[in-house]
Short mmCIF file of C-alpha atoms in Angstrom, two decimals:
data_model
loop_
_atom_site.label_atom_id
_atom_site.label_comp_id
_atom_site.label_asym_id
_atom_site.label_seq_id
_atom_site.Cartn_x
_atom_site.Cartn_y
_atom_site.Cartn_z
CA MET A 996 110.49 122.45 141.85
CA THR A 997 107.32 121.24 139.92
CA ALA A 998 106.46 117.88 138.39
CA GLN A 999 107.07 119.43 134.94
CA HIS A 1000 110.78 120.20 135.96
CA LEU A 1001 111.19 116.75 137.43
CA ALA A 1002 109.98 115.04 134.18
CA ALA A 1003 112.47 117.16 132.08
CA PRO A 1004 115.78 115.12 132.83
CA ALA A 1005 113.78 111.76 131.86
CA GLU A 1006 112.61 113.35 128.61
CA LEU A 1007 116.01 114.53 127.92
CA ASN A 1008 117.62 111.16 128.55
CA GLU A 1009 115.09 109.49 126.38
CA ILE A 1010 115.84 111.80 123.44
CA GLN A 1011 119.56 111.39 123.87
CA ALA A 1012 119.05 107.51 123.80
CA LEU A 1013 117.27 107.91 120.52
CA ASP A 1014 119.99 109.98 119.02
CA THR A 1015 122.71 107.47 120.01
CA ARG A 1016 123.60 104.95 117.45
CA PRO A 1017 124.37 101.39 118.44
CA PRO A 1018 127.98 100.13 117.61
CA LEU A 1019 128.37 99.60 113.83
CA SER A 1020 125.03 100.80 113.04
CA ARG A 1021 126.27 103.35 110.42
CA ALA A 1022 128.63 100.60 108.99
CA ALA A 1023 125.47 98.14 108.60
CA GLN A 1024 123.55 101.03 106.98
CA LEU A 1025 126.26 101.76 104.50
CA ALA A 1026 126.62 98.02 103.76
CA VAL A 1027 122.94 97.85 102.89
CA ALA A 1028 123.26 101.04 100.63
CA ALA A 1029 126.23 99.42 98.78
CA SER A 1030 124.40 96.02 98.50
CA LEU A 1031 121.58 97.82 96.96
CA ILE A 1032 123.68 99.59 94.39
CA ALA A 1033 125.86 96.48 93.65
CA ALA A 1034 122.75 94.31 93.35
CA GLY A 1035 121.42 96.77 90.89
CA LEU A 1036 124.54 97.02 88.77
CA LEU A 1037 125.33 93.11 88.84
CA ASN A 1038 121.76 91.90 88.28
CA GLY A 1039 119.81 94.74 86.68
CA GLY A 1040 122.72 96.35 84.77
CA THR A 1041 124.15 92.94 83.59
CA GLN A 1042 120.84 91.62 82.26
CA PHE A 1043 120.04 95.01 80.45
CA VAL A 1044 123.53 95.05 78.74
CA GLY A 1045 123.14 91.41 77.89
CA HIS A 1046 119.85 92.29 76.24
CA LEU A 1047 121.52 95.04 74.15
CA VAL A 1048 124.51 92.81 73.27
CA ILE A 1049 123.37 89.23 72.94
CA ASP A 1050 121.66 88.29 69.77
CA ASP A 1051 120.10 85.07 70.92
CA GLY A 1052 117.05 84.77 68.45
CA SER A 1053 113.91 84.26 70.22
CA GLY A 1054 115.31 85.09 73.58
CA ASP A 1055 115.23 81.48 74.95
CA PHE A 1056 118.13 80.43 77.18
CA SER A 1057 119.00 77.58 74.82
CA ASP A 1058 119.73 80.11 72.05
CA GLN A 1059 121.74 82.15 74.62
CA ILE A 1060 123.84 79.00 75.14
CA ARG A 1061 124.61 78.72 71.41
CA TRP A 1062 125.45 82.54 71.31
CA GLY A 1063 127.62 82.10 74.39
CA VAL A 1064 129.77 79.32 72.71
CA GLU A 1065 130.74 82.13 70.11
CA HIS A 1066 131.28 84.71 72.86
CA PRO A 1067 132.68 82.91 75.81
CA VAL A 1068 134.26 85.80 77.58
CA PHE A 1069 131.19 87.96 77.61
CA HIS A 1070 128.77 85.11 78.34
CA GLY A 1071 131.00 83.81 81.20
CA VAL A 1072 131.37 87.29 82.74
CA GLU A 1073 127.67 87.92 82.48
CA GLN A 1074 126.68 84.66 84.03
CA PHE A 1075 129.22 84.98 86.74
CA ALA A 1076 127.87 88.55 87.52
CA LEU A 1077 124.49 87.26 88.04
CA LEU A 1078 125.74 84.55 90.34
CA ALA A 1079 127.56 87.39 92.25
CA SER A 1080 124.52 89.46 92.68
CA MET A 1081 123.01 86.99 94.87
CA VAL A 1082 125.71 87.91 97.56
CA PHE A 1083 124.01 91.43 97.56
CA LEU A 1084 120.39 90.99 96.94
CA PRO A 1085 119.55 89.28 100.16
CA VAL A 1086 121.39 92.03 102.21
CA ALA A 1087 119.63 94.68 100.21
CA VAL A 1088 116.25 93.47 100.97
CA LEU A 1089 116.93 92.81 104.57
CA GLY A 1090 118.12 96.31 104.76
CA LEU A 1091 114.96 97.62 103.16
CA ALA A 1092 112.93 95.45 105.68
CA GLN A 1093 114.83 97.13 108.62
CA VAL A 1094 113.49 100.41 107.39
CA THR A 1095 109.89 99.27 106.60
CA ARG A 1096 109.40 97.27 109.52
CA HIS A 1097 108.79 99.90 112.02
CA ARG A 1098 105.77 101.46 110.29
CA ALA A 1099 104.32 98.56 108.35
CA PRO A 1100 105.46 95.39 110.33
CA ARG A 1101 102.90 93.00 108.93
CA LEU A 1102 103.52 93.85 105.35
CA THR A 1103 107.28 93.69 106.01
CA ALA A 1104 107.24 90.24 107.89
CA ALA A 1105 105.27 88.48 104.97
CA GLY A 1106 107.12 90.41 102.32
CA ILE A 1107 110.67 89.63 103.61
CA VAL A 1108 109.78 85.79 104.12
CA LEU A 1109 108.45 85.52 100.72
CA THR A 1110 111.33 87.41 99.06
CA LEU A 1111 113.98 85.31 100.67
CA TRP A 1112 112.18 82.22 99.70
CA GLY A 1113 111.97 83.63 96.19
CA PHE A 1114 115.75 84.58 96.17
CA TRP A 1115 116.61 81.11 97.15
CA GLY A 1116 114.77 79.84 94.06
CA PHE A 1117 116.25 82.60 91.94
CA HIS A 1118 119.82 81.60 93.23
CA ASN A 1119 119.13 78.00 92.16
CA ILE A 1120 117.98 79.15 88.72
CA LEU A 1121 121.15 81.09 88.15
CA ALA A 1122 123.33 78.18 89.24
CA LEU A 1123 121.53 75.65 87.02
CA GLY A 1124 121.99 78.35 84.22
CA TYR A 1125 125.57 78.67 84.88
CA THR A 1126 126.10 75.05 84.88
CA ALA A 1127 124.05 74.50 81.59
CA GLY A 1128 125.10 77.71 79.78
CA THR A 1129 128.74 78.26 80.81
CA ILE A 1130 130.38 74.92 82.01
CA ALA A 1131 128.42 72.20 80.02
CA PRO A 1132 129.14 73.44 76.51
CA SER A 1133 132.97 73.09 76.67
CA ALA A 1134 132.53 69.83 78.83
CA LEU A 1135 129.71 68.08 76.93
CA GLY A 1136 129.09 69.94 73.66
CA VAL A 1137 126.66 72.57 72.64
CA ASP A 1138 123.81 70.24 71.77
CA ALA A 1139 124.14 68.32 75.06
CA ALA A 1140 124.18 71.42 77.10
CA VAL A 1141 121.11 72.57 75.45
CA ARG A 1142 119.59 69.18 76.37
CA LEU A 1143 120.79 69.71 80.01
CA ASN A 1144 119.03 72.94 80.10
CA ASP A 1145 115.94 71.58 78.76
CA ALA A 1146 116.07 68.74 81.28
CA PHE A 1147 116.72 71.26 84.11
CA MET A 1148 113.59 73.05 83.19
CA GLU A 1149 111.45 69.77 83.08
CA ASP A 1150 112.77 68.22 86.26
CA PRO A 1151 110.32 68.28 89.22
CA GLY A 1152 113.05 69.28 91.64
CA SER A 1153 114.25 72.17 89.43
CA VAL A 1154 110.54 73.19 89.11
CA PHE A 1155 109.76 73.35 92.83
CA GLY A 1156 113.30 74.14 94.22
CA ALA A 1157 113.94 76.86 91.63
CA LEU A 1158 111.09 78.12 89.51
CA VAL A 1159 108.11 77.98 91.67
CA PRO A 1160 109.83 79.77 94.63
CA HIS A 1161 111.22 82.59 92.41
CA LEU A 1162 108.00 83.13 90.32
CA LEU A 1163 105.93 83.20 93.57
CA GLY A 1164 108.10 84.50 96.26
CA SER A 1165 110.14 87.00 94.38
CA PHE A 1166 107.12 88.53 92.68
CA LEU A 1167 104.77 88.60 95.67
CA GLY A 1168 107.59 89.33 98.26
CA LEU A 1169 108.93 92.31 96.45
CA ILE A 1170 105.52 93.77 95.83
CA LEU A 1171 104.66 93.42 99.69
CA LEU A 1172 108.03 95.24 100.62
CA ALA A 1173 107.15 98.06 98.16
CA ALA A 1174 103.75 98.20 99.75
CA ALA A 1175 105.19 98.47 103.13
CA GLY A 1176 107.52 101.32 102.17
CA TRP A 1177 104.74 103.00 100.54
CA ARG A 1178 102.24 102.66 103.32
CA GLY A 1179 104.76 103.70 106.11
CA ARG A 1180 106.11 106.48 103.80
CA SER A 1181 109.56 105.27 105.03
CA LEU A 1182 111.02 104.91 101.54
CA PRO A 1183 110.70 107.28 98.58
CA ARG A 1184 107.85 106.44 96.40
CA ILE A 1185 109.21 106.95 92.80
CA PRO A 1186 111.75 103.83 93.16
CA LEU A 1187 109.08 101.80 94.79
CA VAL A 1188 106.77 102.44 91.84
CA LEU A 1189 109.69 101.57 89.42
CA LEU A 1190 110.20 98.20 91.47
CA VAL A 1191 106.55 97.24 91.01
CA ALA A 1192 106.66 98.35 87.22
CA PHE A 1193 109.94 96.19 86.87
CA LEU A 1194 108.17 93.07 88.46
CA LEU A 1195 105.23 93.43 86.09
CA TRP A 1196 107.23 93.97 83.14
CA ASP A 1197 109.68 91.31 83.84
CA PHE A 1198 107.25 88.64 84.75
CA LEU A 1199 104.47 89.33 82.34
CA LEU A 1200 105.62 91.36 79.39
CA PRO A 1201 108.29 91.06 76.70
CA PRO A 1202 111.09 93.69 76.11
CA ALA A 1203 110.26 96.65 73.92
CA GLY A 1204 113.00 97.08 71.32
CA PRO A 1205 116.29 98.25 73.09
CA LEU A 1206 114.42 98.71 76.46
CA GLU A 1207 114.18 95.81 78.91
CA ALA A 1208 112.73 95.41 82.31
CA HIS A 1209 116.09 95.19 84.13
CA LEU A 1210 116.85 98.90 83.37
CA LEU A 1211 113.92 99.75 85.89
CA LEU A 1212 115.57 97.49 88.40
CA LEU A 1213 118.99 99.11 87.97
CA ILE A 1214 117.62 102.63 88.44
CA CYS A 1215 115.30 101.49 91.38
CA PHE A 1216 118.06 99.90 93.35
CA GLY A 1217 120.64 102.58 92.69
CA TRP A 1218 118.06 105.13 93.86
CA LEU A 1219 117.29 103.28 96.96
CA GLY A 1220 120.96 102.75 97.72
CA VAL A 1221 121.70 106.48 97.54
CA HIS A 1222 118.67 107.26 99.75
CA VAL A 1223 119.67 104.65 102.40
CA ALA A 1224 123.24 106.00 102.51
CA ARG A 1225 121.86 109.57 103.10
CA MET A 1226 119.51 108.52 105.85
CA SER A 1227 119.65 109.89 109.15
CA TRP A 1228 119.92 107.84 112.19
CA GLN A 1229 116.34 108.41 113.16
CA GLU A 1230 115.21 107.54 109.56
CA TRP A 1231 117.17 104.31 109.78
CA SER A 1232 116.14 103.30 113.20
CA GLY A 1233 112.40 104.27 112.56
CA THR A 1234 112.22 106.85 115.28
CA ALA A 1235 111.85 110.04 112.83
CA GLU A 1236 108.52 111.65 112.11
CA VAL A 1237 106.62 110.19 109.27
CA GLY A 1238 107.88 112.02 106.23
CA THR A 1239 106.46 112.19 102.52
CA TYR A 1240 108.83 111.53 99.66
#
């Protein structure tokens, strides 16, 4: 018996180990896929529909508060859906980081830390907005609610606990995660381009008529959610050969 024959069983065991899923791995994969789709619908879809429906003048949140008083059901559902999206957004990006970390570990590590910091700030923004825009008008009156919203935007705690983390962390973190997926060729490239385009449009540019940046987020996260759900175990675990999407 040659050394080559002796090595064969060890190689076979290694291949079998790579093909064996840990317990609940498929459930975790599907949870990430569902979170991507839910986050896209609740955040991207809700904000895009809100852009189409809400006539808030200049687009300032104070104008939206006044509009919401006349349309309390739609406004309340929209704002609560945004809050609910924060249940799914962290799970979604952590799942993407699980995929990208094998081939781009440094970009992934920096990206996920910044993104989670940014999402903490974004959650605080949404919570403050729900307080000022949905609860305060009925409790304090519309003008007082608008003043409360303005005070939130000027308060140092709100600025450094909400605005700064979101503007820096979410923007830079998601770009780094997209770069990790692109560099490692571990995620399809079209939705990664859409993700970066969404960030640039949402942070830097105004809406273009009926089109608004969150439509890109809806498409991007939906695409990635379907892709993650259809991944093989080797792709999910980072043991597959590098592919081109």
